[in-house]
mmCIF file of C-alpha atoms in Angstrom:
data_model
loop_
_atom_site.group_PDB
_atom_site.id
_atom_site.type_symbol
_atom_site.label_atom_id
_atom_site.label_comp_id
_atom_site.label_asym_id
_atom_site.label_seq_id
_atom_site.Cartn_x
_atom_site.Cartn_y
_atom_site.Cartn_z
ATOM 1 C CA UNK A 1 -94.106 54.441 92.693
ATOM 2 C CA UNK A 2 -96.087 51.870 92.481
ATOM 3 C CA UNK A 3 -95.889 48.770 94.621
ATOM 4 C CA UNK A 4 -93.667 46.009 93.265
ATOM 5 C CA UNK A 5 -94.437 42.650 94.743
ATOM 6 C CA UNK A 6 -91.936 40.253 95.578
ATOM 7 C CA UNK A 7 -92.910 36.414 96.210
ATOM 8 C CA UNK A 8 -91.201 33.907 98.537
ATOM 9 C CA UNK A 9 -92.315 30.408 97.516
ATOM 10 C CA UNK A 10 -90.974 27.182 96.878
ATOM 11 C CA UNK A 11 -89.031 25.395 94.105
ATOM 12 C CA UNK A 12 -92.713 23.959 92.713
ATOM 13 C CA UNK A 13 -93.253 27.526 91.704
ATOM 14 C CA UNK A 14 -90.543 27.157 89.095
ATOM 15 C CA UNK A 15 -92.846 24.850 87.450
ATOM 16 C CA UNK A 16 -95.900 27.550 86.912
ATOM 17 C CA UNK A 17 -96.873 27.806 83.406
ATOM 18 C CA UNK A 18 -96.307 31.201 81.934
ATOM 19 C CA UNK A 19 -93.558 32.197 84.344
ATOM 20 C CA UNK A 20 -90.458 33.615 82.394
ATOM 21 C CA UNK A 21 -87.571 35.017 83.961
ATOM 22 C CA UNK A 22 -86.391 38.499 82.521
ATOM 23 C CA UNK A 23 -83.361 38.959 84.970
ATOM 24 C CA UNK A 24 -81.259 37.401 87.713
ATOM 25 C CA UNK A 25 -80.182 39.739 90.621
ATOM 26 C CA UNK A 26 -77.144 38.287 92.819
ATOM 27 C CA UNK A 27 -77.234 40.806 95.629
ATOM 28 C CA UNK A 28 -75.298 41.344 98.942
ATOM 29 C CA UNK A 29 -76.791 42.724 102.276
ATOM 30 C CA UNK A 30 -75.613 43.884 105.817
ATOM 31 C CA UNK A 31 -76.758 40.669 106.796
ATOM 32 C CA UNK A 32 -74.932 38.408 104.102
ATOM 33 C CA UNK A 33 -76.030 36.921 100.820
ATOM 34 C CA UNK A 34 -79.857 35.964 100.471
ATOM 35 C CA UNK A 35 -80.636 32.067 100.137
ATOM 36 C CA UNK A 36 -80.425 32.462 96.146
ATOM 37 C CA UNK A 37 -80.742 35.104 93.682
ATOM 38 C CA UNK A 38 -83.707 37.249 93.341
ATOM 39 C CA UNK A 39 -85.094 36.634 89.791
ATOM 40 C CA UNK A 40 -87.404 39.460 88.088
ATOM 41 C CA UNK A 41 -90.147 37.407 86.489
ATOM 42 C CA UNK A 42 -92.921 38.085 84.235
ATOM 43 C CA UNK A 43 -96.038 35.820 85.028
ATOM 44 C CA UNK A 44 -98.142 35.838 82.044
ATOM 45 C CA UNK A 45 -98.045 39.214 80.388
ATOM 46 C CA UNK A 46 -99.450 40.982 83.291
ATOM 47 C CA UNK A 47 -97.614 40.715 86.362
ATOM 48 C CA UNK A 48 -93.835 41.455 86.548
ATOM 49 C CA UNK A 49 -92.673 40.372 90.072
ATOM 50 C CA UNK A 50 -89.610 39.662 92.251
ATOM 51 C CA UNK A 51 -89.185 35.899 93.149
ATOM 52 C CA UNK A 52 -87.074 34.376 95.587
ATOM 53 C CA UNK A 53 -86.638 30.346 96.254
ATOM 54 C CA UNK A 54 -87.804 29.635 99.979
ATOM 55 C CA UNK A 55 -85.059 27.209 100.472
ATOM 56 C CA UNK A 56 -82.689 27.998 97.816
ATOM 57 C CA UNK A 57 -82.738 26.940 94.316
ATOM 58 C CA UNK A 58 -83.131 23.044 94.515
ATOM 59 C CA UNK A 59 -84.247 23.093 98.202
ATOM 60 C CA UNK A 60 -81.110 22.407 99.977
ATOM 61 C CA UNK A 61 -81.576 24.837 102.851
ATOM 62 C CA UNK A 62 -83.616 23.855 105.729
ATOM 63 C CA UNK A 63 -85.943 26.238 107.559
ATOM 64 C CA UNK A 64 -83.930 26.750 110.530
ATOM 65 C CA UNK A 65 -80.549 27.737 108.408
ATOM 66 C CA UNK A 66 -82.529 30.436 106.155
ATOM 67 C CA UNK A 67 -80.851 33.713 106.611
ATOM 68 C CA UNK A 68 -84.475 35.564 106.612
ATOM 69 C CA UNK A 69 -83.186 38.954 107.308
ATOM 70 C CA UNK A 70 -80.813 38.810 104.171
ATOM 71 C CA UNK A 71 -83.609 37.755 102.229
ATOM 72 C CA UNK A 72 -85.809 40.693 103.178
ATOM 73 C CA UNK A 73 -82.917 43.040 103.046
ATOM 74 C CA UNK A 74 -81.931 41.904 99.389
ATOM 75 C CA UNK A 75 -85.926 41.960 98.158
ATOM 76 C CA UNK A 76 -86.062 45.553 99.757
ATOM 77 C CA UNK A 77 -82.789 46.336 97.881
ATOM 78 C CA UNK A 78 -84.233 44.937 94.611
ATOM 79 C CA UNK A 79 -87.388 47.369 94.790
ATOM 80 C CA UNK A 80 -90.023 45.183 96.677
ATOM 81 C CA UNK A 81 -92.729 47.037 98.500
ATOM 82 C CA UNK A 82 -94.541 44.091 99.524
ATOM 83 C CA UNK A 83 -93.687 40.244 100.165
ATOM 84 C CA UNK A 84 -96.135 37.618 99.487
ATOM 85 C CA UNK A 85 -94.860 34.150 101.224
ATOM 86 C CA UNK A 86 -96.336 30.671 100.088
ATOM 87 C CA UNK A 87 -95.773 27.820 102.266
ATOM 88 C CA UNK A 88 -97.021 24.231 102.209
ATOM 89 C CA UNK A 89 -97.571 23.187 105.774
ATOM 90 C CA UNK A 90 -99.828 20.447 107.189
ATOM 91 C CA UNK A 91 -103.236 21.488 108.527
ATOM 92 C CA UNK A 92 -104.618 21.127 111.924
ATOM 93 C CA UNK A 93 -108.204 20.951 111.135
ATOM 94 C CA UNK A 94 -109.952 18.240 109.072
ATOM 95 C CA UNK A 95 -111.645 20.929 107.499
ATOM 96 C CA UNK A 96 -108.263 21.933 105.849
ATOM 97 C CA UNK A 97 -107.876 19.256 103.423
ATOM 98 C CA UNK A 98 -104.900 19.173 100.956
ATOM 99 C CA UNK A 99 -105.360 21.962 98.473
ATOM 100 C CA UNK A 100 -106.824 24.179 100.960
ATOM 101 C CA UNK A 101 -105.371 27.796 100.525
ATOM 102 C CA UNK A 102 -105.098 29.950 103.865
ATOM 103 C CA UNK A 103 -104.686 33.509 104.165
ATOM 104 C CA UNK A 104 -103.661 34.200 107.476
ATOM 105 C CA UNK A 105 -104.326 37.305 109.652
ATOM 106 C CA UNK A 106 -102.516 36.782 112.754
ATOM 107 C CA UNK A 107 -99.521 34.527 113.733
ATOM 108 C CA UNK A 108 -97.683 32.727 116.550
ATOM 109 C CA UNK A 109 -93.988 32.661 116.306
ATOM 110 C CA UNK A 110 -92.368 29.485 117.725
ATOM 111 C CA UNK A 111 -89.143 30.535 116.399
ATOM 112 C CA UNK A 112 -86.208 30.949 118.366
ATOM 113 C CA UNK A 113 -82.242 31.107 118.481
ATOM 114 C CA UNK A 114 -81.852 33.702 115.476
ATOM 115 C CA UNK A 115 -82.359 37.338 114.815
ATOM 116 C CA UNK A 116 -86.081 38.415 114.486
ATOM 117 C CA UNK A 117 -85.704 41.823 112.610
ATOM 118 C CA UNK A 118 -83.468 43.666 110.114
ATOM 119 C CA UNK A 119 -84.088 46.960 112.295
ATOM 120 C CA UNK A 120 -80.706 46.609 114.274
ATOM 121 C CA UNK A 121 -77.691 48.779 114.848
ATOM 122 C CA UNK A 122 -76.443 46.827 111.292
ATOM 123 C CA UNK A 123 -79.012 48.780 109.402
ATOM 124 C CA UNK A 124 -78.165 52.056 110.947
ATOM 125 C CA UNK A 125 -81.097 52.728 112.851
ATOM 126 C CA UNK A 126 -83.318 51.116 115.140
ATOM 127 C CA UNK A 127 -87.212 50.684 115.183
ATOM 128 C CA UNK A 128 -89.742 49.102 116.924
ATOM 129 C CA UNK A 129 -91.836 46.626 114.911
ATOM 130 C CA UNK A 130 -95.629 46.535 115.832
ATOM 131 C CA UNK A 131 -96.426 43.156 115.613
ATOM 132 C CA UNK A 132 -100.393 43.561 116.551
ATOM 133 C CA UNK A 133 -101.082 43.455 112.959
ATOM 134 C CA UNK A 134 -98.409 41.672 111.122
ATOM 135 C CA UNK A 135 -99.857 41.525 107.821
ATOM 136 C CA UNK A 136 -100.707 44.253 105.311
ATOM 137 C CA UNK A 137 -104.177 44.988 105.550
ATOM 138 C CA UNK A 138 -104.690 46.283 102.038
ATOM 139 C CA UNK A 139 -102.640 43.544 100.735
ATOM 140 C CA UNK A 140 -104.414 41.026 102.444
ATOM 141 C CA UNK A 141 -107.850 42.393 101.158
ATOM 142 C CA UNK A 142 -106.354 42.246 97.586
ATOM 143 C CA UNK A 143 -105.345 38.620 98.014
ATOM 144 C CA UNK A 144 -108.782 37.548 99.520
ATOM 145 C CA UNK A 145 -110.488 39.682 96.612
ATOM 146 C CA UNK A 146 -108.083 37.749 94.068
ATOM 147 C CA UNK A 147 -108.931 34.381 95.541
ATOM 148 C CA UNK A 148 -112.635 34.854 95.931
ATOM 149 C CA UNK A 149 -112.583 35.648 92.007
ATOM 150 C CA UNK A 150 -111.197 32.630 90.933
#
């Protein structure tokens, strides 16, 4: 089975030219409903992917209230094998001016007060999650190559 890419992104992505919605999936998960309906979209004529609005359609849900476990679970149910999340944040370096794209290879998790994994008794099994390398190296390499080609 070919990988199926899902994108979690801000509502600004709805304004991308050549983005057309072909199906809307309203899914329920063991963790509740995802933040919004999952959209099956075409980007131009080449890419068919899944899209989930990061803060809900219309940006009405703040980051601390997002049910991340339901989002990931729903994308998995929709057939996603890889997820790319697009975020807009402030830079911590003068070299990172507006418009700079960054592809992280590590993460520092400052979140607290919410569940951190979909692997719990709710899913029917438990699994340890290796956080040593939190990003898929193959996908990261492909994204880096695509960015370099632009």
